[in-house]
Structures are given as structure tokens and as C-alpha cells.
Coordinates of C-alpha atoms and ligand atoms in Angstrom, one line a residue:
Chain A
X1 CA 0.1 0.1 0.3
X2 CA 1.6 3.5 -1.0
X3 CA 2.0 5.8 1.6
X4 CA 1.4 9.4 1.1
X5 CA 4.0 12.7 2.5
X6 CA 1.5 14.1 4.6
X7 CA 2.7 17.7 6.4
X8 CA 0.3 19.5 9.3
X9 CA 1.8 21.4 12.0
X10 CA 1.5 19.9 15.5
X11 CA 1.7 21.9 18.3
X12 CA 3.2 24.9 16.3
X13 CA 6.2 23.3 14.4
X14 CA 5.8 21.6 11.2
X15 CA 6.0 17.8 10.5
X16 CA 6.1 15.5 7.4
X17 CA 5.2 12.4 7.8
X18 CA 5.3 9.7 4.9
X19 CA 1.1 7.4 6.4
X20 CA -0.3 5.1 4.9
X21 CA -4.0 6.7 4.0
X22 CA -6.2 4.0 6.5
X23 CA -4.1 5.1 9.2
X24 CA -5.8 7.1 11.5
X25 CA -4.8 10.9 13.2
X26 CA -4.4 9.3 16.6
X27 CA -2.4 6.6 15.9
X28 CA -0.1 8.8 13.5
X29 CA 0.2 11.4 16.1
X30 CA 1.4 8.9 19.0
X31 CA 3.6 6.3 16.9
X32 CA 4.8 8.3 13.8
X33 CA 4.7 11.4 15.7
X34 CA 6.0 10.2 18.7
X35 CA 3.2 11.9 21.3
X36 CA 1.9 9.7 23.1
X37 CA -0.4 12.9 25.1
X38 CA -3.2 11.9 23.5
X39 CA -5.0 8.6 24.9
X40 CA -6.9 5.5 22.7
X41 CA -9.5 4.8 25.1
X42 CA -12.4 3.1 22.8
X43 CA -11.2 4.0 19.4
X44 CA -14.8 4.6 18.1
X45 CA -15.4 8.5 19.0
X46 CA -17.9 7.4 22.0
X47 CA -14.9 8.6 25.1
X48 CA -12.9 11.4 23.6
X49 CA -9.6 9.9 25.4
X50 CA -7.8 11.1 22.0
X51 CA -9.5 14.8 21.5
X52 CA -7.1 17.2 19.9
X53 CA -8.0 20.9 18.6
X54 CA -7.6 20.6 14.6
X55 CA -7.9 23.9 12.9
X56 CA -8.9 26.1 15.8
X57 CA -12.4 23.0 16.8
X58 CA -12.4 19.5 19.1
X59 CA -12.4 16.7 17.4
X60 CA -11.9 12.3 17.8
X61 CA -8.3 11.7 16.5
X62 CA -9.5 8.2 16.2
X63 CA -12.5 9.7 13.6
X64 CA -10.0 11.8 11.0
X65 CA -8.0 9.9 9.0
X66 CA -4.5 11.3 9.1
X67 CA -4.6 11.8 5.4
X68 CA -7.4 14.2 5.4
X69 CA -5.4 16.5 8.2
X70 CA -3.0 17.2 5.1
X71 CA -2.2 21.0 5.8
X72 CA -4.2 21.5 9.0
X73 CA -3.2 22.4 12.6
X74 CA -3.2 20.4 15.0
X75 CA -2.4 21.6 19.0
X76 CA -2.6 18.4 20.9
X77 CA -2.2 17.8 25.2
X78 CA 1.4 18.8 25.2
X79 CA 0.5 22.1 23.2
X80 CA -1.2 23.4 26.3
X81 CA 2.7 24.0 27.7
X82 CA 4.1 27.0 26.1
X83 CA 7.4 25.5 28.3
X84 CA 8.1 22.0 30.2
X85 CA 8.2 24.0 33.3
X86 CA 6.1 26.0 32.5
X87 CA 2.3 24.1 32.9
X88 CA -1.1 25.6 31.9
X89 CA -3.9 26.6 34.2
X90 CA -6.1 24.1 33.3
X91 CA -2.8 21.2 34.2
X92 CA -2.2 23.1 37.5
X93 CA -5.5 23.4 39.3
X94 CA -6.4 20.2 37.8
X95 CA -3.5 18.6 39.9
X96 CA -4.6 21.2 43.3
X97 CA -7.9 19.6 43.1
X98 CA -6.8 16.2 42.2
X99 CA -9.3 15.5 39.9
X100 CA -6.7 13.3 37.9
X101 CA -6.7 9.9 39.0
X102 CA -5.7 7.2 36.5
X103 CA -5.4 9.7 34.2
X104 CA -6.2 8.5 31.0
X105 CA -8.5 10.8 30.9
X106 CA -7.2 13.6 31.6
X107 CA -5.4 15.1 27.8
X108 CA -8.5 14.6 26.2
X109 CA -10.1 16.7 29.1
X110 CA -8.4 19.6 29.5
X111 CA -8.1 20.3 25.5
X112 CA -12.0 20.4 25.9
X113 CA -11.9 22.3 29.1
X114 CA -9.3 24.8 27.1
X115 CA -11.8 25.1 23.9
X116 CA -14.8 25.8 26.8
X117 CA -12.9 28.8 28.1
X118 CA -11.2 30.4 26.0
X119 CA -14.5 31.0 24.4
X120 CA -16.3 31.3 28.2
X121 CA -14.4 32.2 31.0
X122 CA -16.9 32.1 33.4
X123 CA -19.3 28.7 32.4
X124 CA -22.0 27.5 34.4
X125 CA -22.3 24.0 35.8
X126 CA -24.7 23.2 32.8
X127 CA -22.4 24.1 30.9
X128 CA -19.3 22.9 31.6
X129 CA -21.6 19.5 31.8
X130 CA -22.7 20.1 27.7
X131 CA -18.6 20.8 27.3
X132 CA -17.8 17.6 28.9
X133 CA -20.4 15.4 27.9
X134 CA -18.2 13.5 25.2
X135 CA -15.5 13.3 27.3
X136 CA -16.0 10.1 29.8
X137 CA -13.8 9.4 32.9
X138 CA -14.0 6.3 34.9
X139 CA -12.4 7.7 38.0
X140 CA -13.2 10.6 39.7
X141 CA -16.9 11.2 39.6
X142 CA -16.5 14.3 37.6
X143 CA -16.4 17.2 40.4
X144 CA -13.2 17.5 41.1
X145 CA -12.6 17.8 36.9
X146 CA -15.4 20.3 37.3
X147 CA -13.8 22.2 40.0
X148 CA -10.2 22.1 38.2
X149 CA -12.1 24.0 35.4
X150 CA -13.9 27.1 37.4
X151 CA -10.5 27.6 39.3
X152 CA -8.9 27.4 36.2
X153 CA -11.5 29.5 34.2
X154 CA -11.0 32.5 36.9
X155 CA -7.4 32.7 36.7
X156 CA -7.6 32.8 33.1
X157 CA -10.1 36.1 32.9
X158 CA -8.5 37.7 35.8
X159 CA -5.1 36.9 34.1
X160 CA -6.3 38.8 31.2
X161 CA -8.3 41.6 32.7
X162 CA -6.5 42.5 35.1
X163 CA -8.5 41.8 37.8
X164 CA -10.5 38.8 36.6
X165 CA -14.3 41.0 36.9
X166 CA -14.7 42.3 33.8
X167 CA -13.9 39.0 31.7
X168 CA -16.5 39.7 28.5
X169 CA -19.2 37.3 28.5
X170 CA -19.0 34.6 26.6
X171 CA -22.1 32.5 28.2
X172 CA -23.4 32.7 25.1
X173 CA -21.5 31.9 22.5
X174 CA -21.8 28.7 20.7
X175 CA -20.2 25.2 21.4
Chain B
X1 CA -7.9 0.4 10.9
X2 CA -8.6 -2.1 8.6
X3 CA -6.9 -1.2 4.7
X4 CA -8.9 0.4 1.8
X5 CA -8.0 2.0 -0.6
X6 CA -8.2 6.1 -0.2
X7 CA -8.9 8.8 -3.5
X8 CA -9.3 12.3 -3.4
X9 CA -11.5 13.0 -6.3
X10 CA -11.6 16.6 -7.5
X11 CA -14.9 16.9 -8.7
X12 CA -18.1 15.3 -8.0
X13 CA -18.3 13.6 -12.1
X14 CA -14.8 12.4 -11.5
X15 CA -16.5 10.6 -7.6
X16 CA -19.3 9.2 -9.3
X17 CA -17.6 7.6 -11.8
X18 CA -14.9 6.7 -9.5
X19 CA -18.6 4.9 -7.6
X20 CA -19.0 3.4 -10.5
X21 CA -16.0 1.3 -11.4
X22 CA -15.3 0.8 -8.3
X23 CA -18.7 -0.8 -7.2
X24 CA -19.1 -2.6 -4.3
X25 CA -16.8 -1.8 -1.6
X26 CA -16.6 1.9 -2.3
X27 CA -18.0 4.0 0.1
X28 CA -18.1 8.0 0.2
X29 CA -16.2 9.6 2.9
X30 CA -17.6 12.9 4.6
X31 CA -17.3 13.2 8.5
X32 CA -16.0 9.7 8.7
X33 CA -17.8 9.7 12.7
X34 CA -19.8 6.7 11.4
X35 CA -18.6 5.4 8.4
X36 CA -14.8 4.5 11.0
X37 CA -16.9 3.0 13.3
X38 CA -18.3 0.5 10.9
X39 CA -15.2 -0.1 9.2
X40 CA -13.9 -1.2 12.8
X41 CA -16.1 -2.9 13.9
X42 CA -16.4 -4.7 10.9
X43 CA -20.4 -3.9 10.5
X44 CA -19.1 -2.5 6.9
X45 CA -16.3 -4.0 4.4
X46 CA -14.6 -1.2 2.4
X47 CA -12.4 -1.8 -0.1
X48 CA -12.5 2.0 -1.1
X49 CA -12.6 5.2 1.0
X50 CA -13.9 8.1 -1.7
X51 CA -12.9 11.7 0.4
X52 CA -15.5 13.7 -1.3
X53 CA -13.2 17.1 1.3
X54 CA -11.6 18.1 -1.6
X55 CA -15.1 19.3 -3.8
X56 CA -15.0 22.7 -3.5
X57 CA -19.4 24.1 -3.3
X58 CA -20.2 21.0 -1.3
X59 CA -19.3 23.3 1.9
X60 CA -21.9 26.4 1.4
X61 CA -24.7 27.1 4.0
X62 CA -27.5 29.9 2.2
X63 CA -30.6 31.4 3.3
X64 CA -33.6 33.7 1.9
X65 CA -36.3 34.4 2.8
X66 CA -38.0 33.1 0.2
X67 CA -36.6 29.7 -0.8
X68 CA -35.0 29.1 2.6
X69 CA -32.6 27.5 4.2
X70 CA -30.2 25.4 1.2
X71 CA -26.8 23.4 3.1
X72 CA -24.2 21.4 1.1
X73 CA -23.4 17.5 1.7
X74 CA -19.7 18.5 3.6
X75 CA -21.1 21.3 6.7
X76 CA -20.8 19.7 9.5
X77 CA -23.8 19.1 12.2
X78 CA -21.7 21.6 14.7
X79 CA -21.6 24.9 11.4
X80 CA -25.5 23.9 11.4
X81 CA -25.9 24.6 15.0
X82 CA -24.2 27.9 15.0
X83 CA -25.7 28.6 12.0
X84 CA -27.7 32.1 12.7
X85 CA -31.0 31.1 10.5
X86 CA -31.2 27.9 11.5
X87 CA -30.8 29.0 15.3
X88 CA -33.9 31.5 14.4
X89 CA -35.9 30.0 12.0
X90 CA -35.7 26.0 12.6
X91 CA -35.3 25.4 16.5
X92 CA -36.4 21.7 15.8
X93 CA -33.6 20.9 13.5
X94 CA -31.0 23.2 16.0
X95 CA -31.7 20.7 19.3
X96 CA -31.7 17.8 17.0
X97 CA -28.1 18.0 15.9
X98 CA -27.6 19.9 19.4
X99 CA -28.2 16.1 21.0
X100 CA -26.4 14.7 19.0
X101 CA -23.0 12.8 20.4
X102 CA -20.4 15.4 21.0
X103 CA -19.4 18.7 20.4
X104 CA -15.7 16.6 18.7
X105 CA -18.0 14.6 16.9
X106 CA -20.5 17.3 16.0
X107 CA -17.7 18.7 14.8
X108 CA -17.2 16.1 11.8
X109 CA -20.7 14.2 11.6
X110 CA -21.8 16.0 8.4
X111 CA -25.6 16.4 8.3
X112 CA -26.3 14.5 5.1
X113 CA -23.9 12.1 6.2
X114 CA -26.1 11.8 9.1
X115 CA -29.4 11.5 6.6
X116 CA -27.5 9.0 3.8
X117 CA -26.6 6.2 6.4
X118 CA -30.7 6.0 6.7
X119 CA -31.0 5.4 10.2
X120 CA -34.8 5.2 11.9
X121 CA -33.6 6.5 14.8
X122 CA -31.3 9.4 13.3
X123 CA -31.2 12.7 14.9
X124 CA -31.7 15.3 12.4
X125 CA -34.0 13.4 10.0
X126 CA -37.5 13.6 12.0
X127 CA -37.7 17.2 12.2
X128 CA -36.6 17.8 8.5
X129 CA -38.8 15.5 7.1
X130 CA -41.2 17.1 8.8
X131 CA -40.5 20.8 7.9
X132 CA -41.1 19.0 4.3
X133 CA -36.9 19.1 3.5
X134 CA -35.9 18.2 0.2
X135 CA -32.3 16.6 -0.8
X136 CA -30.2 17.0 -4.3
X137 CA -29.0 15.0 -5.5
X138 CA -25.8 14.2 -8.2
X139 CA -25.8 12.4 -11.2
X140 CA -23.7 12.6 -14.5
X141 CA -27.0 12.6 -16.6
X142 CA -28.6 14.9 -14.5
X143 CA -29.3 15.0 -11.0
X144 CA -33.0 15.1 -8.8
X145 CA -34.4 16.6 -6.4
X146 CA -36.1 14.1 -3.7
X147 CA -39.2 15.1 -1.2
X148 CA -36.4 13.3 2.3
X149 CA -40.0 11.1 2.5
X150 CA -40.0 10.0 -0.4
X151 CA -35.7 9.0 0.4
X152 CA -35.5 6.3 2.4
X153 CA -36.0 2.9 1.7
X154 CA -35.0 0.7 4.8
X155 CA -33.1 0.4 7.5
X156 CA -29.5 1.8 6.1
X157 CA -30.9 1.9 2.4
X158 CA -31.7 5.3 0.2
X159 CA -33.2 5.1 -3.0
X160 CA -29.8 6.7 -4.0
X161 CA -28.6 4.7 -6.7
X162 CA -25.1 3.5 -8.2
X163 CA -22.5 6.3 -8.5
X164 CA -25.9 8.7 -7.5
X165 CA -24.4 11.3 -4.9
X166 CA -26.6 13.2 -2.1
X167 CA -25.1 16.8 -2.3
X168 CA -27.9 19.4 -0.4
X169 CA -30.1 19.5 1.7
X170 CA -33.6 22.4 0.6
X171 CA -35.6 23.8 3.7
X172 CA -38.4 25.8 3.1
X173 CA -38.7 28.7 4.7
X174 CA -40.5 28.7 8.2
X175 CA -43.8 30.3 7.1
X176 CA -45.7 33.3 9.0
X177 CA -47.9 31.8 12.1
X178 CA -45.9 28.5 11.7
X179 CA -43.9 26.5 14.5
X180 CA -41.9 23.4 15.0
X181 CA -41.1 21.3 17.7
X182 CA -38.6 18.4 18.2
X183 CA -38.5 15.9 20.5
X184 CA -35.9 13.2 21.6
X185 CA -36.2 10.7 24.3
X186 CA -33.2 8.7 25.5
X187 CA -31.7 7.8 29.1
X188 CA -28.9 10.4 28.7
X189 CA -28.5 13.9 26.7
X190 CA -25.1 12.8 25.8
X191 CA -23.7 10.5 23.3
X192 CA -27.2 8.6 23.2
X193 CA -29.9 7.5 20.3
X194 CA -32.7 8.6 20.6
X195 CA -35.4 5.7 21.7
X196 CA -38.0 7.3 20.1
X197 CA -37.4 10.7 18.5
X198 CA -40.9 13.1 17.2
X199 CA -41.2 16.5 15.3
X200 CA -44.3 18.2 14.2
X201 CA -44.0 21.6 12.2
X202 CA -47.0 23.4 12.7
X203 CA -49.2 25.8 10.3
X204 CA -52.0 27.7 11.9
X205 CA -54.7 30.6 10.6
X206 CA -56.3 32.6 13.4
X207 CA -55.6 29.5 15.7
X208 CA -57.3 26.7 13.1
X209 CA -54.4 24.5 12.5
X210 CA -53.5 24.7 8.0
X211 CA -51.2 22.3 7.9
X212 CA -48.9 19.8 10.0
X213 CA -46.4 17.3 8.7
X214 CA -45.8 14.6 12.0
X215 CA -42.6 12.5 12.2
X216 CA -41.3 9.6 14.5
X217 CA -37.7 8.6 14.5
X218 CA -36.8 5.3 15.5
X219 CA -40.5 3.4 15.6
X220 CA -40.5 1.9 12.2
X221 CA -37.9 0.7 10.0
X222 CA -37.4 4.6 8.5
X223 CA -38.3 7.5 10.3
X224 CA -42.2 7.8 9.3
X225 CA -45.1 10.0 8.6
X226 CA -48.9 9.7 11.1
X227 CA -50.4 11.5 8.0
X228 CA -53.4 9.8 9.4
X229 CA -53.0 11.9 12.5
X230 CA -51.9 14.9 10.7
X231 CA -55.6 15.2 9.2
X232 CA -57.2 14.7 12.7
X233 CA -55.2 18.1 13.6
X234 CA -55.5 20.1 10.1
X235 CA -58.4 21.9 11.0
X236 CA -58.7 22.0 14.5
X237 CA -58.1 24.3 17.2
X238 CA -55.5 22.2 19.1
X239 CA -57.9 21.7 21.7
X240 CA -57.1 19.7 24.1
X241 CA -59.5 16.9 22.7
X242 CA -58.2 17.1 19.3
X243 CA -55.0 17.1 20.4
X244 CA -55.6 13.7 22.4
X245 CA -56.8 12.2 19.2
X246 CA -54.2 12.8 17.9
X247 CA -51.4 11.9 19.7
X248 CA -53.5 8.4 20.0
X249 CA -53.7 8.6 16.4
X250 CA -50.0 8.3 16.1
X251 CA -49.4 5.6 18.5
X252 CA -51.3 3.7 15.9
X253 CA -49.4 4.4 13.0
X254 CA -46.0 3.9 14.4
X255 CA -44.5 -0.1 14.3
X256 CA -41.7 0.0 16.6
X257 CA -39.9 -3.0 17.6
X258 CA -37.6 -4.4 21.3
X259 CA -34.7 -3.8 21.1
X260 CA -31.5 -2.9 23.7
X261 CA -33.0 0.5 23.9
X262 CA -36.4 -0.4 24.6
X263 CA -39.5 -2.9 24.4
X264 CA -41.7 -2.2 21.8
X265 CA -44.8 -1.2 23.5
X266 CA -43.0 1.3 25.6
X267 CA -41.3 2.9 22.8
X268 CA -45.3 3.1 21.5
X269 CA -46.3 4.6 24.6
X270 CA -44.1 7.5 24.3
X271 CA -44.8 8.4 20.6
X272 CA -48.0 9.6 22.6
X273 CA -46.8 11.1 25.4
X274 CA -44.1 12.9 22.6
X275 CA -46.8 14.2 20.0
X276 CA -48.8 15.1 23.0
X277 CA -46.0 17.6 23.6
X278 CA -44.5 18.0 20.2
X279 CA -47.8 19.4 20.1
X280 CA -48.2 21.7 22.9
X281 CA -44.2 23.2 22.1
X282 CA -44.6 23.6 18.2
X283 CA -47.7 26.1 19.4
X284 CA -45.8 27.9 21.7
X285 CA -43.5 30.2 19.3
X286 CA -44.8 30.2 15.9
X287 CA -42.4 32.2 13.4
Ligands
FES301 S1 -10.1 6.9 21.7 FE1 -11.4 8.7 20.3 S2 -12.9 9.2 21.1 FE2 -12.2 7.4 22.6
FES302 S1 -8.9 9.5 35.7 FE1 -9.2 7.7 35.2 S2 -10.4 7.7 33.4 FE2 -10.6 9.8 34.5

């Protein structure tokens, strides 16, 4: 079977990989790409562990063919940190709240939570629930994950507006 | 994933020709959210995948007051969910879209893919049938426009011919005094297939029903229209007594089966309950 050269930007870095066209983006990111932060839970779009951002939108990497990502911009959980020592506020908050137990769902949850908070820094519980409805966690019972998202949201809003009180209200924004 | 050959046609002519020459085992890839699952779970033997994403003009969404809404085969459920004209004029479709799987899936899944998969429990089909939508196709010898209510031949089967490709959906504009609703019944909100889905579109003048379309999902081999129930409603003033009779008639018209999600009896009772509620909901916010 012939391979195709796939060119995409992953976490800001241009990558060029030879891939067979039947391979999923998830497998290629993890294997050819060496980025094992993104997890494979179910491989059929049910669990959200494989969530990555593709051209600005969260998608299940297990349901995308790698060759479909030709020219795309991808952000994986590794791309959340600006440097190895610099955690994203969501990562900090997840640690503080003990929101990660076995950790298998965590990369997907972090990506989905980032997408949510970028649009809506002060989500209601209902909005968090809606935002995370495609991500399954078998360990935590979700409560600590919600706490972490709220904490991170407040800190991110404070950092961007100076005091965190005048953050723009995106609560009506689309999912 | 199991191996298949991959094709990226640049035009509809090319895609249709590939479908014809590659024959059985060749499938169109649009969103892929159903297809990849079927490949992995070995529900579908795919030898050739024909990705239509590089074909231009299939991604448009257009709305006008005279011709209504038209969207192409590559429009995702997420794009349509965020489309202002859908939010404003087609709240029933919007609801069905927002309840489809998850945000991640909606960002890939195409609405026309959801329709062509022809599942009797597909979320988008009941509101589209209730709204009188049609589907536009491409054939080398000339395409056709098929009313969506006549598009399905059975579970997983459509009337599309070999080499024919669904390219757009058209929904007529809402009439003055019309109202519409969709209610999906399941055990949970997200990542769930409908146990029963009921969509109702009503036209009314001076509080008298002048037109009614009731579509029932997941209670037959295809999404059904409850024609006799509609007839009872037309000409009435939506009084409680009539609505009860309409709901009762819709229960008679559906042909549910029992499966892992629920029994046939339960589905039939829910058709009654949801038809009544969907009529009430459609009456609440007339256009
Ligand atoms: S691995 Fe992709 S959704 Fe579970
Ligand atoms: S921490 Fe184990 S699945 Fe979420």
C-alpha cells in the first residue's frame, strides 16, 4: 500500500510524515509523531480520550484519517504548555484539585476544557457538563474536574483582564 | 484500522465515476464519524474510500426568505448548529443537532452523512421531514430533487442509485404563524441514540391548524410520517381533546420493535406522550 507524505503543523511545529492512507490521525500522532499524550480509549468516538484541536475545533483524533489533516493545524495536550516547566492554568488546577486519578481521560478533558474556557471563562455547571459530554472519566466522578475547570477559568480571566471581574461574557457563545 | 484504498476526487463527475467503476466496497467519505466505526467494528467491508472533501461548492450554507435554507454535503452538524438562520428559523433542527453525539463528533459529522446513513433513529431526519425538506443529488446524466420523506427504502437503505451522490438539503422557509419542535427521548442527553424522536411542524391561521406534519423517529424501519394523525389535527383549534386524539392516532401509526434500548410497547406509549408535548411546544413559539 502506498504511503502519502502528510504535512501538518502540530503544536506550532511543522511536521512532515509518511503515512499509509488508512491510518487514523490518532495512531499517526502517537506512533509516527511520537506524541503519546493523546490517548486511545475506545477508538470509535465514544470516550473523548483522543480529543485534539484541529483547525481551531476539538475533534476525536480516532475518527479522522491522518491524510485528512493535510495542511491542518493540530494542538495536542503537549501543546498546552508553553515550556516543559510552565504548566497551563488548567493543568495546575487539575493537580491542585486532584482531578486526575488514573489520568487516562485527562488529556482529552484538558483539551475540551481549554476549548470551553477560551470561549467562556466563567461557565456554569450546565455549560461545563455540555462541554464535556463527549469525554468519559471512569475514576473521578467529575466533581473535582468541574472544580478544577472553574478555578482555572477564574485565573485565566484574571490574567487576561487584570482583575478577573470584567471578563467578557461569552456564555451565549456557540459550542 | 483495516486497510482500504483511498481516493480524493476533485469533482463530482470524478467521484461518481469512481463509485461506478469501483463498484461494491466503494464508499463516500464525508465526516467519517459513522463510517470509521463501521470499518473498525467490521460492520462494513470497505475496499475503497472516496473522500469528497476536496470537491468545492459542497460546504455552502445559504438562507433566504423566499427559498429557505440550503446546505451542502460537507456542512457539519456543528456548523449548522451555530448557523444564525438555523437558530432563528429552525429550532427543531437546531435541537436535533445539539443532541447529536458530542461536540467533537459534531465538528466532523456531516448532516447529509447522518441522513444518508438512513438510520431510523437518526436525530436530524424527523425535523427535516416534518419541515418538508428535500435532498438534491448529483448524477452524471443530471441530478434530481427528492422529498426527504421518500428518500429512505429501509433501515440503512436509500433510493440513491449506483454512482448518485447526495449534494444538498433544501428546507422551505417558515410560513407566518408556523411552529415547529423536536423532542428526543433517551436515557441520557449526550452520546445517545434516540429511543423515540418526534418532530412536529404546524401551520396555523387565526388559531386554526392549516397544515401539520408529524415525523416519528426510531419507531419503524424508516422515519415515519403520521399522516392520519395529521389529518385529525388539520382544521382543529388545537384543543386538548383533539390533541389527545392526534397523539392516540400517532401511536397507532407507528410500528416499533423491541431492542436493547427499549421495548416496542414502551416506544409506542412514548410516541403518544411526545406527540402531545411536541404539538404543545410547536404552538408555544409560532414564527
Ligand atoms: S479513542 Fe477516540 S473517542 Fe475514544
Ligand atoms: S482519571 Fe481515570 S478515567 Fe478519568
